[in-house]
mmCIF file with all atom_site columns, C-alpha atoms in Angstrom:
data_model
loop_
_atom_site.group_PDB
_atom_site.id
_atom_site.type_symbol
_atom_site.label_atom_id
_atom_site.label_alt_id
_atom_site.label_comp_id
_atom_site.label_asym_id
_atom_site.label_entity_id
_atom_site.label_seq_id
_atom_site.pdbx_PDB_ins_code
_atom_site.Cartn_x
_atom_site.Cartn_y
_atom_site.Cartn_z
_atom_site.occupancy
_atom_site.B_iso_or_equiv
_atom_site.pdbx_formal_charge
_atom_site.auth_seq_id
_atom_site.auth_comp_id
_atom_site.auth_asym_id
_atom_site.auth_atom_id
_atom_site.pdbx_PDB_model_num
ATOM 1   C CA . MET A 1 1   ? -52.605 -9.622  -14.234 1.00 47.00 ? 1335 MET A CA 1
ATOM 2   C CA . GLY A 1 2   ? -52.970 -6.510  -12.103 1.00 53.00 ? 1336 GLY A CA 1
ATOM 3   C CA . ILE A 1 3   ? -55.623 -4.063  -10.960 1.00 58.00 ? 1337 ILE A CA 1
ATOM 4   C CA . PHE A 1 4   ? -53.597 -1.017  -10.038 1.00 49.00 ? 1338 PHE A CA 1
ATOM 5   C CA . GLY A 1 5   ? -50.649 0.296   -12.023 1.00 45.00 ? 1339 GLY A CA 1
ATOM 6   C CA . ARG A 1 6   ? -47.412 1.443   -10.483 1.00 43.00 ? 1340 ARG A CA 1
ATOM 7   C CA . LYS A 1 7   ? -47.362 5.006   -9.234  1.00 43.00 ? 1341 LYS A CA 1
ATOM 8   C CA . ASN A 1 8   ? -45.921 7.208   -11.986 1.00 44.00 ? 1342 ASN A CA 1
ATOM 9   C CA . THR A 1 9   ? -45.609 10.992  -11.920 1.00 41.00 ? 1343 THR A CA 1
ATOM 10  C CA . ASP A 1 10  ? -45.296 11.181  -15.705 1.00 43.00 ? 1344 ASP A CA 1
ATOM 11  C CA . THR A 1 11  ? -48.832 10.168  -16.672 1.00 39.00 ? 1345 THR A CA 1
ATOM 12  C CA . ALA A 1 12  ? -48.474 11.069  -20.341 1.00 37.00 ? 1346 ALA A CA 1
ATOM 13  C CA . THR A 1 13  ? -45.364 8.899   -20.715 1.00 37.00 ? 1347 THR A CA 1
ATOM 14  C CA . ALA A 1 14  ? -46.991 5.996   -18.861 1.00 36.00 ? 1348 ALA A CA 1
ATOM 15  C CA . VAL A 1 15  ? -50.044 6.065   -21.115 1.00 35.00 ? 1349 VAL A CA 1
ATOM 16  C CA . ALA A 1 16  ? -47.898 6.264   -24.237 1.00 36.00 ? 1350 ALA A CA 1
ATOM 17  C CA . THR A 1 17  ? -45.540 3.403   -23.368 1.00 39.00 ? 1351 THR A CA 1
ATOM 18  C CA . LEU A 1 18  ? -47.696 0.891   -21.464 1.00 46.00 ? 1352 LEU A CA 1
ATOM 19  C CA . PRO A 1 19  ? -50.307 -0.919  -23.569 1.00 53.00 ? 1353 PRO A CA 1
ATOM 20  C CA . VAL A 1 20  ? -53.571 -1.776  -21.868 1.00 56.00 ? 1354 VAL A CA 1
ATOM 21  C CA . ASP A 1 21  ? -53.965 -5.483  -21.086 1.00 65.00 ? 1355 ASP A CA 1
ATOM 22  C CA . PRO A 1 22  ? -57.353 -6.504  -22.615 1.00 72.00 ? 1356 PRO A CA 1
ATOM 23  C CA . ALA A 1 23  ? -58.003 -8.868  -19.696 1.00 70.00 ? 1357 ALA A CA 1
ATOM 24  C CA . LEU A 1 24  ? -57.313 -6.046  -17.246 1.00 69.00 ? 1358 LEU A CA 1
ATOM 25  C CA . ALA A 1 25  ? -59.456 -3.584  -19.182 1.00 77.00 ? 1359 ALA A CA 1
ATOM 26  C CA . ALA A 1 26  ? -62.338 -6.079  -19.028 1.00 82.00 ? 1360 ALA A CA 1
ATOM 27  C CA . LEU A 1 27  ? -62.417 -5.683  -15.237 1.00 85.00 ? 1361 LEU A CA 1
ATOM 28  C CA . THR A 1 28  ? -63.418 -2.035  -15.537 1.00 90.00 ? 1362 THR A CA 1
ATOM 29  C CA . GLY A 1 29  ? -66.680 -1.312  -13.782 1.00 93.00 ? 1363 GLY A CA 1
ATOM 30  C CA . GLN A 1 30  ? -68.531 -0.785  -10.538 1.00 96.00 ? 1364 GLN A CA 1
ATOM 31  C CA . TYR A 1 31  ? -68.505 -3.639  -8.012  1.00 97.00 ? 1365 TYR A CA 1
ATOM 32  C CA . THR A 1 32  ? -70.559 -4.169  -4.870  1.00 98.00 ? 1366 THR A CA 1
ATOM 33  C CA . ILE A 1 33  ? -68.922 -5.937  -1.937  1.00 98.00 ? 1367 ILE A CA 1
ATOM 34  C CA . ASP A 1 34  ? -70.784 -9.173  -1.136  1.00 98.00 ? 1368 ASP A CA 1
ATOM 35  C CA . PRO A 1 35  ? -71.063 -9.253  2.679   1.00 97.00 ? 1369 PRO A CA 1
ATOM 36  C CA . ALA A 1 36  ? -72.144 -12.907 2.659   1.00 96.00 ? 1370 ALA A CA 1
ATOM 37  C CA . HIS A 1 37  ? -68.772 -13.923 1.196   1.00 97.00 ? 1371 HIS A CA 1
ATOM 38  C CA . SER A 1 38  ? -66.535 -11.217 2.679   1.00 98.00 ? 1372 SER A CA 1
ATOM 39  C CA . SER A 1 39  ? -65.145 -10.602 6.149   1.00 97.00 ? 1373 SER A CA 1
ATOM 40  C CA . ILE A 1 40  ? -63.679 -7.636  7.987   1.00 98.00 ? 1374 ILE A CA 1
ATOM 41  C CA . GLY A 1 41  ? -61.973 -8.673  11.185  1.00 97.00 ? 1375 GLY A CA 1
ATOM 42  C CA . PHE A 1 42  ? -59.332 -7.797  13.753  1.00 97.00 ? 1376 PHE A CA 1
ATOM 43  C CA . THR A 1 43  ? -56.825 -9.365  16.124  1.00 97.00 ? 1377 THR A CA 1
ATOM 44  C CA . VAL A 1 44  ? -55.675 -7.768  19.387  1.00 97.00 ? 1378 VAL A CA 1
ATOM 45  C CA . ARG A 1 45  ? -53.459 -9.092  22.168  1.00 93.00 ? 1379 ARG A CA 1
ATOM 46  C CA . HIS A 1 46  ? -55.208 -9.696  25.494  1.00 92.00 ? 1380 HIS A CA 1
ATOM 47  C CA . ALA A 1 47  ? -53.489 -9.684  28.906  1.00 83.00 ? 1381 ALA A CA 1
ATOM 48  C CA . MET A 1 48  ? -50.098 -9.695  27.151  1.00 86.00 ? 1382 MET A CA 1
ATOM 49  C CA . VAL A 1 49  ? -50.259 -13.464 26.538  1.00 89.00 ? 1383 VAL A CA 1
ATOM 50  C CA . THR A 1 50  ? -52.896 -14.359 23.946  1.00 92.00 ? 1384 THR A CA 1
ATOM 51  C CA . ASN A 1 51  ? -54.878 -12.975 21.009  1.00 95.00 ? 1385 ASN A CA 1
ATOM 52  C CA . VAL A 1 52  ? -58.567 -12.141 20.794  1.00 96.00 ? 1386 VAL A CA 1
ATOM 53  C CA . ARG A 1 53  ? -60.080 -12.271 17.324  1.00 97.00 ? 1387 ARG A CA 1
ATOM 54  C CA . GLY A 1 54  ? -63.294 -10.651 16.198  1.00 97.00 ? 1388 GLY A CA 1
ATOM 55  C CA . SER A 1 55  ? -65.165 -9.451  13.164  1.00 98.00 ? 1389 SER A CA 1
ATOM 56  C CA . PHE A 1 56  ? -67.937 -7.113  12.056  1.00 98.00 ? 1390 PHE A CA 1
ATOM 57  C CA . ALA A 1 57  ? -70.915 -9.046  10.708  1.00 97.00 ? 1391 ALA A CA 1
ATOM 58  C CA . GLU A 1 58  ? -72.570 -6.091  8.954   1.00 98.00 ? 1392 GLU A CA 1
ATOM 59  C CA . HIS A 1 59  ? -70.756 -4.037  6.354   1.00 98.00 ? 1393 HIS A CA 1
ATOM 60  C CA . GLU A 1 60  ? -71.255 -2.727  2.856   1.00 98.00 ? 1394 GLU A CA 1
ATOM 61  C CA . GLY A 1 61  ? -69.085 -1.122  0.247   1.00 97.00 ? 1395 GLY A CA 1
ATOM 62  C CA . SER A 1 62  ? -68.139 -0.692  -3.363  1.00 96.00 ? 1396 SER A CA 1
ATOM 63  C CA . LEU A 1 63  ? -65.120 -0.877  -5.642  1.00 94.00 ? 1397 LEU A CA 1
ATOM 64  C CA . ASN A 1 64  ? -64.764 1.224   -8.772  1.00 92.00 ? 1398 ASN A CA 1
ATOM 65  C CA . LEU A 1 65  ? -62.146 -0.533  -10.911 1.00 87.00 ? 1399 LEU A CA 1
ATOM 66  C CA . ASP A 1 66  ? -60.688 1.167   -13.972 1.00 82.00 ? 1400 ASP A CA 1
ATOM 67  C CA . GLY A 1 67  ? -58.646 -1.355  -15.931 1.00 72.00 ? 1401 GLY A CA 1
ATOM 68  C CA . SER A 1 68  ? -57.536 1.158   -18.564 1.00 73.00 ? 1402 SER A CA 1
ATOM 69  C CA . ASN A 1 69  ? -56.379 3.676   -15.948 1.00 73.00 ? 1403 ASN A CA 1
ATOM 70  C CA . PRO A 1 70  ? -55.833 1.647   -12.757 1.00 72.00 ? 1404 PRO A CA 1
ATOM 71  C CA . GLY A 1 71  ? -54.784 4.658   -10.687 1.00 73.00 ? 1405 GLY A CA 1
ATOM 72  C CA . ALA A 1 72  ? -58.345 5.970   -11.020 1.00 81.00 ? 1406 ALA A CA 1
ATOM 73  C CA . SER A 1 73  ? -59.760 2.954   -9.169  1.00 85.00 ? 1407 SER A CA 1
ATOM 74  C CA . SER A 1 74  ? -61.291 3.529   -5.743  1.00 91.00 ? 1408 SER A CA 1
ATOM 75  C CA . ALA A 1 75  ? -62.866 1.766   -2.763  1.00 95.00 ? 1409 ALA A CA 1
ATOM 76  C CA . SER A 1 76  ? -65.462 2.689   -0.152  1.00 97.00 ? 1410 SER A CA 1
ATOM 77  C CA . ILE A 1 77  ? -66.475 0.633   2.903   1.00 98.00 ? 1411 ILE A CA 1
ATOM 78  C CA . ASP A 1 78  ? -68.974 1.270   5.731   1.00 98.00 ? 1412 ASP A CA 1
ATOM 79  C CA . VAL A 1 79  ? -68.884 -1.016  8.788   1.00 98.00 ? 1413 VAL A CA 1
ATOM 80  C CA . LYS A 1 80  ? -71.681 -1.177  11.368  1.00 98.00 ? 1414 LYS A CA 1
ATOM 81  C CA . ILE A 1 81  ? -69.983 -1.029  14.768  1.00 98.00 ? 1415 ILE A CA 1
ATOM 82  C CA . ALA A 1 82  ? -72.907 -2.656  16.615  1.00 98.00 ? 1416 ALA A CA 1
ATOM 83  C CA . SER A 1 83  ? -72.319 -5.839  14.606  1.00 98.00 ? 1417 SER A CA 1
ATOM 84  C CA . ILE A 1 84  ? -68.983 -6.515  16.342  1.00 98.00 ? 1418 ILE A CA 1
ATOM 85  C CA . ASP A 1 85  ? -68.603 -10.182 17.302  1.00 98.00 ? 1419 ASP A CA 1
ATOM 86  C CA . THR A 1 86  ? -65.796 -11.736 19.340  1.00 97.00 ? 1420 THR A CA 1
ATOM 87  C CA . GLY A 1 87  ? -67.828 -14.748 20.413  1.00 96.00 ? 1421 GLY A CA 1
ATOM 88  C CA . ILE A 1 88  ? -68.384 -13.426 23.965  1.00 96.00 ? 1422 ILE A CA 1
ATOM 89  C CA . GLY A 1 89  ? -71.547 -11.372 24.503  1.00 97.00 ? 1423 GLY A CA 1
ATOM 90  C CA . ASP A 1 90  ? -70.306 -9.422  27.551  1.00 97.00 ? 1424 ASP A CA 1
ATOM 91  C CA . ARG A 1 91  ? -67.078 -8.498  25.780  1.00 96.00 ? 1425 ARG A CA 1
ATOM 92  C CA . ASP A 1 92  ? -68.971 -7.395  22.669  1.00 97.00 ? 1426 ASP A CA 1
ATOM 93  C CA . GLY A 1 93  ? -71.202 -5.201  24.834  1.00 97.00 ? 1427 GLY A CA 1
ATOM 94  C CA . HIS A 1 94  ? -68.150 -3.586  26.411  1.00 96.00 ? 1428 HIS A CA 1
ATOM 95  C CA . LEU A 1 95  ? -66.645 -2.916  22.986  1.00 96.00 ? 1429 LEU A CA 1
ATOM 96  C CA . ARG A 1 96  ? -69.889 -1.226  21.863  1.00 98.00 ? 1430 ARG A CA 1
ATOM 97  C CA . SER A 1 97  ? -69.914 0.978   24.976  1.00 97.00 ? 1431 SER A CA 1
ATOM 98  C CA . GLY A 1 98  ? -68.402 4.419   25.524  1.00 96.00 ? 1432 GLY A CA 1
ATOM 99  C CA . ASP A 1 99  ? -65.210 2.803   26.852  1.00 96.00 ? 1433 ASP A CA 1
ATOM 100 C CA . PHE A 1 100 ? -64.410 1.754   23.289  1.00 96.00 ? 1434 PHE A CA 1
ATOM 101 C CA . PHE A 1 101 ? -66.401 2.424   20.092  1.00 97.00 ? 1435 PHE A CA 1
ATOM 102 C CA . ASP A 1 102 ? -69.488 4.147   21.578  1.00 97.00 ? 1436 ASP A CA 1
ATOM 103 C CA . ALA A 1 103 ? -71.625 2.505   18.884  1.00 98.00 ? 1437 ALA A CA 1
ATOM 104 C CA . GLU A 1 104 ? -74.784 4.402   19.837  1.00 97.00 ? 1438 GLU A CA 1
ATOM 105 C CA . GLN A 1 105 ? -73.218 7.796   19.123  1.00 98.00 ? 1439 GLN A CA 1
ATOM 106 C CA . PHE A 1 106 ? -70.859 6.651   16.341  1.00 98.00 ? 1440 PHE A CA 1
ATOM 107 C CA . PRO A 1 107 ? -72.600 3.765   14.553  1.00 98.00 ? 1441 PRO A CA 1
ATOM 108 C CA . LEU A 1 108 ? -70.249 3.490   11.557  1.00 98.00 ? 1442 LEU A CA 1
ATOM 109 C CA . MET A 1 109 ? -66.568 2.938   10.874  1.00 98.00 ? 1443 MET A CA 1
ATOM 110 C CA . THR A 1 110 ? -65.728 4.072   7.335   1.00 98.00 ? 1444 THR A CA 1
ATOM 111 C CA . PHE A 1 111 ? -62.877 3.832   4.849   1.00 98.00 ? 1445 PHE A CA 1
ATOM 112 C CA . ARG A 1 112 ? -62.547 5.969   1.720   1.00 98.00 ? 1446 ARG A CA 1
ATOM 113 C CA . SER A 1 113 ? -59.563 5.309   -0.538  1.00 97.00 ? 1447 SER A CA 1
ATOM 114 C CA . THR A 1 114 ? -57.417 8.146   -1.866  1.00 96.00 ? 1448 THR A CA 1
ATOM 115 C CA . GLN A 1 115 ? -54.577 6.288   -3.639  1.00 92.00 ? 1449 GLN A CA 1
ATOM 116 C CA . ALA A 1 116 ? -53.525 2.840   -4.833  1.00 84.00 ? 1450 ALA A CA 1
ATOM 117 C CA . GLU A 1 117 ? -50.219 1.477   -6.071  1.00 81.00 ? 1451 GLU A CA 1
ATOM 118 C CA . GLN A 1 118 ? -48.781 -1.840  -7.230  1.00 76.00 ? 1452 GLN A CA 1
ATOM 119 C CA . LEU A 1 119 ? -46.051 -3.345  -5.063  1.00 80.00 ? 1453 LEU A CA 1
ATOM 120 C CA . GLY A 1 120 ? -45.246 -6.159  -7.476  1.00 76.00 ? 1454 GLY A CA 1
ATOM 121 C CA . GLY A 1 121 ? -47.160 -9.014  -9.052  1.00 77.00 ? 1455 GLY A CA 1
ATOM 122 C CA . ASP A 1 122 ? -50.663 -9.151  -7.597  1.00 83.00 ? 1456 ASP A CA 1
ATOM 123 C CA . LYS A 1 123 ? -49.730 -7.252  -4.429  1.00 84.00 ? 1457 LYS A CA 1
ATOM 124 C CA . TYR A 1 124 ? -51.008 -3.710  -3.888  1.00 82.00 ? 1458 TYR A CA 1
ATOM 125 C CA . ARG A 1 125 ? -51.233 -0.977  -1.303  1.00 87.00 ? 1459 ARG A CA 1
ATOM 126 C CA . VAL A 1 126 ? -54.438 1.032   -0.991  1.00 92.00 ? 1460 VAL A CA 1
ATOM 127 C CA . THR A 1 127 ? -54.288 4.216   1.077   1.00 95.00 ? 1461 THR A CA 1
ATOM 128 C CA . GLY A 1 128 ? -57.267 6.168   2.313   1.00 97.00 ? 1462 GLY A CA 1
ATOM 129 C CA . ASP A 1 129 ? -59.057 7.794   5.230   1.00 98.00 ? 1463 ASP A CA 1
ATOM 130 C CA . LEU A 1 130 ? -60.231 5.582   8.098   1.00 98.00 ? 1464 LEU A CA 1
ATOM 131 C CA . THR A 1 131 ? -62.828 7.154   10.384  1.00 98.00 ? 1465 THR A CA 1
ATOM 132 C CA . ILE A 1 132 ? -63.579 5.671   13.812  1.00 98.00 ? 1466 ILE A CA 1
ATOM 133 C CA . LYS A 1 133 ? -65.806 7.630   16.180  1.00 95.00 ? 1467 LYS A CA 1
ATOM 134 C CA . ASP A 1 134 ? -65.066 11.285  15.303  1.00 93.00 ? 1468 ASP A CA 1
ATOM 135 C CA . VAL A 1 135 ? -61.422 10.769  14.288  1.00 98.00 ? 1469 VAL A CA 1
ATOM 136 C CA . THR A 1 136 ? -60.218 10.448  10.687  1.00 98.00 ? 1470 THR A CA 1
ATOM 137 C CA . LYS A 1 137 ? -56.647 9.390   9.958   1.00 98.00 ? 1471 LYS A CA 1
ATOM 138 C CA . PRO A 1 138 ? -54.827 7.893   6.955   1.00 98.00 ? 1472 PRO A CA 1
ATOM 139 C CA . LEU A 1 139 ? -54.549 4.130   6.673   1.00 97.00 ? 1473 LEU A CA 1
ATOM 140 C CA . SER A 1 140 ? -52.619 1.973   4.191   1.00 96.00 ? 1474 SER A CA 1
ATOM 141 C CA . ILE A 1 141 ? -53.888 -1.559  3.517   1.00 96.00 ? 1475 ILE A CA 1
ATOM 142 C CA . ASP A 1 142 ? -51.666 -4.153  1.844   1.00 93.00 ? 1476 ASP A CA 1
ATOM 143 C CA . LEU A 1 143 ? -53.786 -6.324  -0.457  1.00 91.00 ? 1477 LEU A CA 1
ATOM 144 C CA . GLU A 1 144 ? -53.383 -9.319  -2.705  1.00 92.00 ? 1478 GLU A CA 1
ATOM 145 C CA . PHE A 1 145 ? -55.576 -9.626  -5.782  1.00 89.00 ? 1479 PHE A CA 1
ATOM 146 C CA . ASN A 1 146 ? -56.950 -13.179 -5.800  1.00 92.00 ? 1480 ASN A CA 1
ATOM 147 C CA . GLY A 1 147 ? -58.327 -13.068 -9.330  1.00 90.00 ? 1481 GLY A CA 1
ATOM 148 C CA . THR A 1 148 ? -61.729 -13.184 -10.993 1.00 92.00 ? 1482 THR A CA 1
ATOM 149 C CA . ALA A 1 149 ? -64.462 -15.778 -11.464 1.00 94.00 ? 1483 ALA A CA 1
ATOM 150 C CA . THR A 1 150 ? -67.999 -16.173 -12.751 1.00 95.00 ? 1484 THR A CA 1
ATOM 151 C CA . ASP A 1 151 ? -70.131 -17.877 -10.099 1.00 95.00 ? 1485 ASP A CA 1
ATOM 152 C CA . PRO A 1 152 ? -72.958 -20.391 -10.812 1.00 95.00 ? 1486 PRO A CA 1
ATOM 153 C CA . TYR A 1 153 ? -75.471 -17.529 -10.863 1.00 94.00 ? 1487 TYR A CA 1
ATOM 154 C CA . GLY A 1 154 ? -73.613 -15.670 -13.596 1.00 94.00 ? 1488 GLY A CA 1
ATOM 155 C CA . ASN A 1 155 ? -72.127 -13.009 -11.317 1.00 95.00 ? 1489 ASN A CA 1
ATOM 156 C CA . GLU A 1 156 ? -68.693 -11.693 -12.252 1.00 95.00 ? 1490 GLU A CA 1
ATOM 157 C CA . ARG A 1 157 ? -66.580 -11.560 -9.082  1.00 96.00 ? 1491 ARG A CA 1
ATOM 158 C CA . VAL A 1 158 ? -63.210 -10.197 -8.033  1.00 94.00 ? 1492 VAL A CA 1
ATOM 159 C CA . GLY A 1 159 ? -61.421 -11.136 -4.827  1.00 94.00 ? 1493 GLY A CA 1
ATOM 160 C CA . PHE A 1 160 ? -58.907 -9.415  -2.553  1.00 94.00 ? 1494 PHE A CA 1
ATOM 161 C CA . GLU A 1 161 ? -57.415 -10.219 0.828   1.00 96.00 ? 1495 GLU A CA 1
ATOM 162 C CA . GLY A 1 162 ? -55.144 -8.116  2.962   1.00 95.00 ? 1496 GLY A CA 1
ATOM 163 C CA . SER A 1 163 ? -54.249 -6.601  6.284   1.00 96.00 ? 1497 SER A CA 1
ATOM 164 C CA . ALA A 1 164 ? -53.110 -3.470  8.089   1.00 97.00 ? 1498 ALA A CA 1
ATOM 165 C CA . GLU A 1 165 ? -51.902 -2.568  11.575  1.00 97.00 ? 1499 GLU A CA 1
ATOM 166 C CA . ILE A 1 166 ? -53.076 0.421   13.568  1.00 97.00 ? 1500 ILE A CA 1
ATOM 167 C CA . LEU A 1 167 ? -52.631 1.870   17.038  1.00 97.00 ? 1501 LEU A CA 1
ATOM 168 C CA . ARG A 1 168 ? -56.141 2.118   18.427  1.00 97.00 ? 1502 ARG A CA 1
ATOM 169 C CA . SER A 1 169 ? -55.153 5.085   20.585  1.00 97.00 ? 1503 SER A CA 1
ATOM 170 C CA . ASP A 1 170 ? -54.684 7.116   17.375  1.00 97.00 ? 1504 ASP A CA 1
ATOM 171 C CA . TRP A 1 171 ? -58.468 6.913   16.956  1.00 97.00 ? 1505 TRP A CA 1
ATOM 172 C CA . GLY A 1 172 ? -59.290 7.686   20.591  1.00 95.00 ? 1506 GLY A CA 1
ATOM 173 C CA . LEU A 1 173 ? -59.760 4.060   21.706  1.00 96.00 ? 1507 LEU A CA 1
ATOM 174 C CA . THR A 1 174 ? -57.689 4.360   24.871  1.00 96.00 ? 1508 THR A CA 1
ATOM 175 C CA . TRP A 1 175 ? -59.503 2.289   27.545  1.00 95.00 ? 1509 TRP A CA 1
ATOM 176 C CA . ASN A 1 176 ? -57.250 -0.133  29.384  1.00 94.00 ? 1510 ASN A CA 1
ATOM 177 C CA . ALA A 1 177 ? -56.570 -1.805  32.720  1.00 93.00 ? 1511 ALA A CA 1
ATOM 178 C CA . ALA A 1 178 ? -53.233 -2.496  34.395  1.00 94.00 ? 1512 ALA A CA 1
ATOM 179 C CA . LEU A 1 179 ? -52.223 -6.062  35.237  1.00 92.00 ? 1513 LEU A CA 1
ATOM 180 C CA . GLU A 1 180 ? -50.801 -6.980  38.633  1.00 88.00 ? 1514 GLU A CA 1
ATOM 181 C CA . THR A 1 181 ? -47.926 -8.733  36.896  1.00 86.00 ? 1515 THR A CA 1
ATOM 182 C CA . GLY A 1 182 ? -47.163 -5.689  34.748  1.00 86.00 ? 1516 GLY A CA 1
ATOM 183 C CA . GLY A 1 183 ? -48.413 -4.628  31.355  1.00 90.00 ? 1517 GLY A CA 1
ATOM 184 C CA . VAL A 1 184 ? -51.987 -3.901  30.336  1.00 92.00 ? 1518 VAL A CA 1
ATOM 185 C CA . MET A 1 185 ? -55.168 -5.810  29.566  1.00 91.00 ? 1519 MET A CA 1
ATOM 186 C CA . VAL A 1 186 ? -55.520 -4.760  25.903  1.00 95.00 ? 1520 VAL A CA 1
ATOM 187 C CA . SER A 1 187 ? -52.687 -3.984  23.502  1.00 96.00 ? 1521 SER A CA 1
ATOM 188 C CA . ASP A 1 188 ? -52.629 -0.689  21.655  1.00 96.00 ? 1522 ASP A CA 1
ATOM 189 C CA . LYS A 1 189 ? -51.672 -2.405  18.389  1.00 97.00 ? 1523 LYS A CA 1
ATOM 190 C CA . VAL A 1 190 ? -54.528 -3.957  16.425  1.00 97.00 ? 1524 VAL A CA 1
ATOM 191 C CA . LYS A 1 191 ? -54.259 -5.985  13.225  1.00 98.00 ? 1525 LYS A CA 1
ATOM 192 C CA . LEU A 1 192 ? -57.077 -5.498  10.719  1.00 97.00 ? 1526 LEU A CA 1
ATOM 193 C CA . ASN A 1 193 ? -57.917 -8.308  8.289   1.00 97.00 ? 1527 ASN A CA 1
ATOM 194 C CA . PHE A 1 194 ? -59.853 -8.042  5.034   1.00 97.00 ? 1528 PHE A CA 1
ATOM 195 C CA . ASP A 1 195 ? -61.208 -10.796 2.789   1.00 97.00 ? 1529 ASP A CA 1
ATOM 196 C CA . ILE A 1 196 ? -63.300 -9.240  0.055   1.00 97.00 ? 1530 ILE A CA 1
ATOM 197 C CA . SER A 1 197 ? -65.480 -10.706 -2.686  1.00 97.00 ? 1531 SER A CA 1
ATOM 198 C CA . ALA A 1 198 ? -67.195 -8.141  -4.899  1.00 97.00 ? 1532 ALA A CA 1
ATOM 199 C CA . ILE A 1 199 ? -69.774 -8.542  -7.676  1.00 97.00 ? 1533 ILE A CA 1
ATOM 200 C CA . LYS A 1 200 ? -69.676 -6.510  -10.864 1.00 97.00 ? 1534 LYS A CA 1
ATOM 201 C CA . ALA A 1 201 ? -72.762 -4.453  -11.653 1.00 95.00 ? 1535 ALA A CA 1
ATOM 202 C CA . ALA A 1 202 ? -74.667 -5.381  -14.789 1.00 85.00 ? 1536 ALA A CA 1
ATOM 203 C CA . ALA A 1 203 ? -73.775 -3.273  -17.807 1.00 71.00 ? 1537 ALA A CA 1
#
């Protein structure tokens, strides 16, 4: 079962030849991302030899899923930069500072989807605009649809997990320090990780 249909330039033909899966159509609706059961994190190489992992504890967002016309589905996420957590207080403070995110002046990182397409099976690619500080650039996120469930409280949930890679310098995050042995303290490449659980709004 899928969320997003394959990209097709002949919309009329696609509608005429592809019947709507009733199970897919039933997913149609507005969903709110559940921050207590979702995570937005990152991995970056440190000193050329190891990885530092972190996450953002505070975020909110919504999914608008259209099962009858999957290409009309959309996603919106706001992440509070000050909630960054790598497990080391001094490092988190440095990341919040003007050397990196400048959380006081730019408190939010945002993503607004503009397109989605099916790659095969339950794998998808969602493309949109990622804004960090005062820079907005396109980002494509590869996602896997993990299915649906009704939790013990009667909430209808959908789940996705996925990842993307960016160059932080593209968003103006350029601070670094040279190592005596060669190379730099922080890699330019950053891997973003998403694990999303979203609850369907009551009809």
